[in-house]
Every structure is written in C-alpha cells, then in structure tokens.
C-alpha cells in the first residue's frame, strides 16, 4: 500500500506494560482490537510515532473494524470541513490548508494518516479547542473568558494538587524555559484539554456506537490519568512511546503497551 510503503517502518515488538512481556505487532493488535477507544500517544515531531499510528489504523481496517480517527490536530469547530474530506467533497490541497489552519507541526508528519483516512472514507473527529481560547486559559485563566466561551468547556476544571498527574504536569511546566502564566492556569488548561477531548470522543461514540475510535494525541494526553480517566466509562487501550519523559515503564499505570 502506498501510504505504508512511504513510511518505511516495521515494528518488531511491543512491551505489554502489565507484565513486561515483549509481543509482536500482530499480537498487540489482537489484544487491543476490541476496545471502544485506542489511544496511540505521540511525540508530535517524531515521524516514527505517526508511522505506527498509521500501521495500527491499517491493521484494524484490514480486520474489518469500522474506524474513526480522533485527532488532537483538529478543533471540534472544524468538524463540518472534516466531514467534507471524509465524504470526498474536499480536494487534498484544501485539506492541507485546513490542517495548517489547525496545527503548527509540518504537514508531512501527518500526511499519510489523513490521506489514508480520505481514501478509505474513515471519519476524522476534531478533538481540540480553538488555539486562542487555550492560549488565553494558559495565560490568564478561565476567569478571562466570556460567558459564551466558558460555556463550551467541560465542568469541574479544578487542579488537584495532590494527584500524581498534577505533579507530573508541574515537572513539565517547570522544564519549559519560556513558560507564560502561572502553573495553576497551565494545569487548568491541561484539564480542559483532557476533559474536552474525552467529551468529544464520548459524544461521537454515542452517535456512532458501531465505530472503534483510534485517538492520535500527545502522549501526555494519552496516559491513563488524562483522556482515559475523563472517559472512565469507555473501554480504552493505551499505547505510549517509551521515550516519553516521566512515564511509568515498569507497570500498566500509564498505559497498556509501550513502544520505542
């Protein structure tokens, strides 16, 4: 297949986090294929992660799963345009412009995933909030939003200072030399992202219960205490790159499978 050949990547084994066992790609797919949601975490600029995401999508498609791709790279407000792409009513150049309006990473990193989705009519679900809204929350907090903007957000956005995930976020925050705004605002923004993306997945599956959702998101959104915790009633499987700083590689605390 053209898209997979372009990636030039083969994966020989994965580590099952629960017991440390290394398993081949096909066995890993067998173990995750019945989940409602499969989160494949990524480092946004790491092509190897995106090649794996496409290989998993292709393997599930070959097994007859009806798929949807939930993408952090697109906002929920762009859904009408994403649907045009799925329906074959948008050309590739226009879709590339839509991608560039939504996401700042270079197009070639994600190109093969989204061209594959278009060719196979796999719906793409926009998960994110508009960039400016998120930047304002990070800089100034939720109090800076209008009532209309705040109404878009999920409930209960407090930052639990005692949680392991919050401590994890603090370490990330302190490692950013150019950080803007307080940690409290940063933590609340991450909570908005996680709960908001989870809500968009849940809402999609309510309308399309026949679909298996493959979510392609940053690793820190994929870990168990992030999107999966906010979508607690859904059966999720989680794959995380081993190169992700701070994740637990000795147990299934953060994910189900680890890959390099």
CSV table of C-alpha atoms in Angstrom, one decimal:
chain,number,residue,atom,x,y,z
A,1,UNK,CA,0.0,0.0,0.0
A,2,UNK,CA,1.3,3.4,-1.0
A,3,UNK,CA,1.0,5.2,2.3
A,4,UNK,CA,2.6,2.4,4.4
A,5,UNK,CA,5.4,2.0,1.9
A,6,UNK,CA,6.2,5.7,2.1
A,7,UNK,CA,6.6,5.3,5.9
A,8,UNK,CA,9.2,2.6,5.5
A,9,UNK,CA,8.8,1.4,9.1
A,10,UNK,CA,8.3,-2.0,10.5
A,11,UNK,CA,7.7,-2.7,14.2
A,12,UNK,CA,9.0,-6.0,15.6
A,13,UNK,CA,7.9,-5.9,19.2
A,14,UNK,CA,6.0,-4.0,21.9
A,15,UNK,CA,6.2,-4.3,25.7
A,16,UNK,CA,3.0,-5.2,27.5
A,17,UNK,CA,3.2,-2.9,30.5
A,18,UNK,CA,1.3,-5.2,32.9
A,19,UNK,CA,3.9,-8.0,32.8
A,20,UNK,CA,6.9,-6.6,30.8
A,21,UNK,CA,6.4,-9.2,28.1
A,22,UNK,CA,7.5,-8.3,24.6
A,23,UNK,CA,4.9,-9.1,21.9
A,24,UNK,CA,4.9,-8.8,18.1
A,25,UNK,CA,2.8,-6.2,16.3
A,26,UNK,CA,0.1,-8.7,15.3
A,27,UNK,CA,-0.4,-9.9,18.8
A,28,UNK,CA,-0.6,-6.4,20.2
A,29,UNK,CA,-3.3,-5.5,17.6
A,30,UNK,CA,-5.2,-8.7,18.6
A,31,UNK,CA,-5.1,-7.6,22.2
A,32,UNK,CA,-6.3,-4.0,21.6
A,33,UNK,CA,-8.8,-4.5,18.7
A,34,UNK,CA,-12.0,-5.0,20.7
A,35,UNK,CA,-11.6,-1.7,22.7
A,36,UNK,CA,-14.0,1.1,22.0
A,37,UNK,CA,-11.1,3.6,22.1
A,38,UNK,CA,-7.5,3.0,21.2
A,39,UNK,CA,-5.2,5.9,22.2
A,40,UNK,CA,-1.8,5.9,20.4
A,41,UNK,CA,0.3,8.6,22.1
A,42,UNK,CA,2.9,10.5,20.2
A,43,UNK,CA,5.7,13.0,20.4
A,44,UNK,CA,4.3,15.4,17.8
A,45,UNK,CA,7.6,15.8,15.8
A,46,UNK,CA,8.6,12.1,15.9
A,47,UNK,CA,7.8,10.6,12.5
A,48,UNK,CA,8.2,7.0,13.8
A,49,UNK,CA,5.2,7.5,16.1
A,50,UNK,CA,3.0,8.6,13.2
A,51,UNK,CA,4.1,5.7,11.1
A,52,UNK,CA,3.0,3.4,13.9
A,53,UNK,CA,-0.4,5.2,14.2
A,54,UNK,CA,-1.0,4.5,10.5
A,55,UNK,CA,0.1,0.9,10.8
A,56,UNK,CA,-2.4,0.3,13.6
A,57,UNK,CA,-5.2,2.0,11.7
A,58,UNK,CA,-4.4,-0.1,8.6
A,59,UNK,CA,-4.2,-3.3,10.6
A,60,UNK,CA,-7.6,-2.6,12.3
A,61,UNK,CA,-9.1,-1.7,8.9
A,62,UNK,CA,-7.9,-5.0,7.4
A,63,UNK,CA,-9.6,-6.8,10.3
A,64,UNK,CA,-12.9,-5.3,9.4
A,65,UNK,CA,-13.2,-2.7,12.1
A,66,UNK,CA,-15.3,0.3,11.3
A,67,UNK,CA,-13.0,3.1,12.4
A,68,UNK,CA,-12.9,6.8,13.2
A,69,UNK,CA,-9.7,8.7,13.8
A,70,UNK,CA,-10.0,11.2,16.7
A,71,UNK,CA,-7.3,13.8,16.2
A,72,UNK,CA,-5.9,16.4,18.5
A,73,UNK,CA,-4.6,18.2,15.4
A,74,UNK,CA,-8.1,19.5,14.6
A,75,UNK,CA,-10.6,21.6,16.5
A,76,UNK,CA,-14.1,20.4,17.1
A,77,UNK,CA,-15.3,23.6,15.4
A,78,UNK,CA,-13.7,22.4,12.1
A,79,UNK,CA,-15.9,19.2,12.1
A,80,UNK,CA,-18.1,20.3,9.2
A,81,UNK,CA,-15.0,20.7,7.0
A,82,UNK,CA,-13.5,17.4,8.2
A,83,UNK,CA,-16.7,15.7,7.2
A,84,UNK,CA,-16.3,17.1,3.6
A,85,UNK,CA,-12.9,15.4,3.4
A,86,UNK,CA,-14.4,12.1,4.7
A,87,UNK,CA,-17.2,12.4,2.1
A,88,UNK,CA,-14.8,13.0,-0.8
A,89,UNK,CA,-16.0,16.6,-1.3
A,90,UNK,CA,-12.7,18.3,-0.5
A,91,UNK,CA,-9.5,18.2,-2.5
A,92,UNK,CA,-6.2,17.3,-1.0
A,93,UNK,CA,-4.8,20.9,-1.2
A,94,UNK,CA,-7.8,22.4,0.6
A,95,UNK,CA,-7.5,19.7,3.3
A,96,UNK,CA,-3.8,20.6,3.7
A,97,UNK,CA,-4.8,24.2,4.2
A,98,UNK,CA,-7.4,23.1,6.8
A,99,UNK,CA,-4.7,21.2,8.6
A,100,UNK,CA,-2.3,24.2,8.6
A,101,UNK,CA,-5.1,26.4,10.0
A,102,UNK,CA,-5.5,24.0,12.9
A,103,UNK,CA,-2.0,22.7,13.7
A,104,UNK,CA,1.6,24.0,13.5
A,105,UNK,CA,3.6,20.8,13.0
A,106,UNK,CA,4.8,20.2,9.5
A,107,UNK,CA,2.2,18.6,7.2
A,108,UNK,CA,4.4,15.7,6.1
A,109,UNK,CA,4.4,14.2,9.6
A,110,UNK,CA,0.6,13.5,9.4
A,111,UNK,CA,0.0,13.5,5.7
A,112,UNK,CA,-0.1,9.7,5.2
A,113,UNK,CA,-2.5,9.2,8.0
A,114,UNK,CA,-5.0,11.8,6.8
A,115,UNK,CA,-4.7,10.8,3.1
A,116,UNK,CA,-5.3,7.2,4.1
A,117,UNK,CA,-8.4,8.3,6.0
A,118,UNK,CA,-9.7,10.2,3.0
A,119,UNK,CA,-9.1,7.2,0.6
A,120,UNK,CA,-10.9,4.8,2.9
A,121,UNK,CA,-13.6,7.2,4.0
A,122,UNK,CA,-12.6,6.9,7.7
A,123,UNK,CA,-14.2,9.8,9.6
A,124,UNK,CA,-11.8,12.2,11.3
A,125,UNK,CA,-13.1,13.7,14.6
A,126,UNK,CA,-11.8,17.0,15.7
A,127,UNK,CA,-10.9,16.9,19.4
A,128,UNK,CA,-9.3,20.2,20.2
A,129,UNK,CA,-10.5,23.7,21.3
A,130,UNK,CA,-9.6,26.8,19.3
A,131,UNK,CA,-6.0,27.7,19.8
A,132,UNK,CA,-6.6,31.2,21.0
A,133,UNK,CA,-9.0,30.0,23.6
A,134,UNK,CA,-6.5,27.6,25.0
A,135,UNK,CA,-3.7,30.2,25.0
A,136,UNK,CA,-5.9,32.6,26.9
A,137,UNK,CA,-6.7,30.0,29.6
A,138,UNK,CA,-3.0,29.2,29.9
A,139,UNK,CA,-2.0,32.8,30.2
A,140,UNK,CA,-4.9,34.3,32.2
A,141,UNK,CA,-7.1,31.5,33.5
A,142,UNK,CA,-10.8,30.7,32.9
A,143,UNK,CA,-11.8,34.0,34.5
A,144,UNK,CA,-10.6,35.8,31.4
A,145,UNK,CA,-13.2,34.0,29.2
A,146,UNK,CA,-16.6,35.4,28.3
A,147,UNK,CA,-19.7,33.5,29.5
A,148,UNK,CA,-20.2,32.2,26.0
A,149,UNK,CA,-16.6,30.9,25.8
A,150,UNK,CA,-16.8,29.3,29.3
A,151,UNK,CA,-20.0,27.5,28.4
A,152,UNK,CA,-18.1,25.5,25.8
A,153,UNK,CA,-15.9,23.9,28.5
A,154,UNK,CA,-16.5,20.7,30.5
A,155,UNK,CA,-17.4,21.0,34.2
A,156,UNK,CA,-15.1,20.6,37.2
A,157,UNK,CA,-11.9,22.0,35.9
A,158,UNK,CA,-10.1,22.4,39.3
A,159,UNK,CA,-6.4,21.4,39.5
A,160,UNK,CA,-5.9,18.7,42.1
A,161,UNK,CA,-2.6,19.5,43.6
A,162,UNK,CA,-2.3,16.1,45.3
A,163,UNK,CA,-2.7,13.9,42.2
A,164,UNK,CA,0.2,12.2,40.6
A,165,UNK,CA,-0.8,13.6,37.2
A,166,UNK,CA,-0.7,17.2,38.6
A,167,UNK,CA,2.8,16.6,40.0
A,168,UNK,CA,3.7,15.2,36.6
A,169,UNK,CA,2.4,18.3,34.9
A,170,UNK,CA,4.3,20.5,37.3
A,171,UNK,CA,7.6,18.9,36.3
A,172,UNK,CA,6.7,19.5,32.6
A,173,UNK,CA,5.7,23.1,33.3
A,174,UNK,CA,9.0,23.9,35.2
A,175,UNK,CA,11.0,22.4,32.4
A,176,UNK,CA,9.7,25.0,29.9
A,177,UNK,CA,12.1,28.0,29.9
A,178,UNK,CA,9.7,30.2,28.0
A,179,UNK,CA,6.6,29.5,30.1
A,180,UNK,CA,3.9,32.1,30.3
A,181,UNK,CA,1.3,32.3,33.1
A,182,UNK,CA,1.0,30.5,36.4
A,183,UNK,CA,1.2,26.8,37.0
A,184,UNK,CA,-2.4,26.9,38.2
A,185,UNK,CA,-3.5,28.3,34.8
A,186,UNK,CA,-1.3,25.8,32.9
A,187,UNK,CA,-2.8,22.9,35.0
A,188,UNK,CA,-6.4,24.0,34.4
A,189,UNK,CA,-5.6,24.3,30.6
A,190,UNK,CA,-4.4,20.7,30.6
A,191,UNK,CA,-7.6,19.7,32.4
A,192,UNK,CA,-9.7,21.5,29.8
A,193,UNK,CA,-7.8,19.7,27.0
A,194,UNK,CA,-8.1,16.2,28.6
A,195,UNK,CA,-11.7,16.5,29.6
A,196,UNK,CA,-12.7,18.3,26.5
A,197,UNK,CA,-11.1,15.8,24.1
A,198,UNK,CA,-12.6,13.0,26.2
A,199,UNK,CA,-16.1,14.6,25.9
A,200,UNK,CA,-15.7,14.9,22.1
A,201,UNK,CA,-14.9,11.2,21.9
A,202,UNK,CA,-17.8,10.2,24.1
A,203,UNK,CA,-20.2,12.3,22.1
A,204,UNK,CA,-19.0,10.9,18.9
A,205,UNK,CA,-19.4,7.3,20.1
A,206,UNK,CA,-22.9,8.0,21.3
A,207,UNK,CA,-23.9,8.9,17.8
A,208,UNK,CA,-21.7,6.2,16.2
A,209,UNK,CA,-21.7,3.2,18.6
A,210,UNK,CA,-20.6,0.9,15.7
A,211,UNK,CA,-17.2,2.6,15.4
A,212,UNK,CA,-13.8,1.9,17.0
A,213,UNK,CA,-12.1,5.2,17.7
A,214,UNK,CA,-8.3,5.5,17.2
A,215,UNK,CA,-7.2,8.6,19.0
A,216,UNK,CA,-3.9,10.2,17.9
A,217,UNK,CA,-2.9,12.6,20.6
A,218,UNK,CA,0.2,13.8,22.5
A,219,UNK,CA,1.5,11.2,24.9
A,220,UNK,CA,0.7,13.3,28.0
A,221,UNK,CA,-3.0,13.3,26.9
A,222,UNK,CA,-3.0,9.6,26.2
A,223,UNK,CA,-1.7,8.4,29.6
A,224,UNK,CA,-4.3,6.8,31.9
A,225,UNK,CA,-4.8,9.8,34.2
A,226,UNK,CA,-5.6,12.1,31.2
A,227,UNK,CA,-8.2,11.4,28.5
A,228,UNK,CA,-8.9,7.8,29.6
A,229,UNK,CA,-9.7,9.0,33.2
A,230,UNK,CA,-12.1,11.6,31.8
A,231,UNK,CA,-13.8,9.0,29.7
A,232,UNK,CA,-13.9,6.5,32.5
A,233,UNK,CA,-17.0,4.6,31.2
A,234,UNK,CA,-15.3,3.7,27.9
A,235,UNK,CA,-13.1,0.7,27.4
A,236,UNK,CA,-9.8,2.2,26.4
A,237,UNK,CA,-6.4,0.7,25.3
A,238,UNK,CA,-3.3,2.9,25.6
A,239,UNK,CA,0.0,2.8,23.7
A,240,UNK,CA,2.8,5.2,24.7
A,241,UNK,CA,6.3,5.8,23.3
A,242,UNK,CA,8.9,4.7,25.8
A,243,UNK,CA,10.8,7.9,25.0
A,244,UNK,CA,8.1,9.9,26.8
A,245,UNK,CA,9.8,11.6,29.8
A,246,UNK,CA,8.2,10.8,33.2
A,247,UNK,CA,6.0,7.8,32.2
A,248,UNK,CA,6.0,4.6,34.3
A,249,UNK,CA,7.7,1.9,32.2
A,250,UNK,CA,7.5,-0.7,35.0
A,251,UNK,CA,3.8,-1.2,35.2
A,252,UNK,CA,0.5,-0.6,33.4
A,253,UNK,CA,-0.1,2.6,35.5
A,254,UNK,CA,0.2,4.9,32.5
A,255,UNK,CA,-0.5,2.6,29.5
A,256,UNK,CA,-1.1,-0.9,28.2
A,257,UNK,CA,1.7,-1.1,25.7
A,258,UNK,CA,5.0,0.7,25.4
A,259,UNK,CA,6.9,1.1,22.1
A,260,UNK,CA,10.2,2.6,21.1
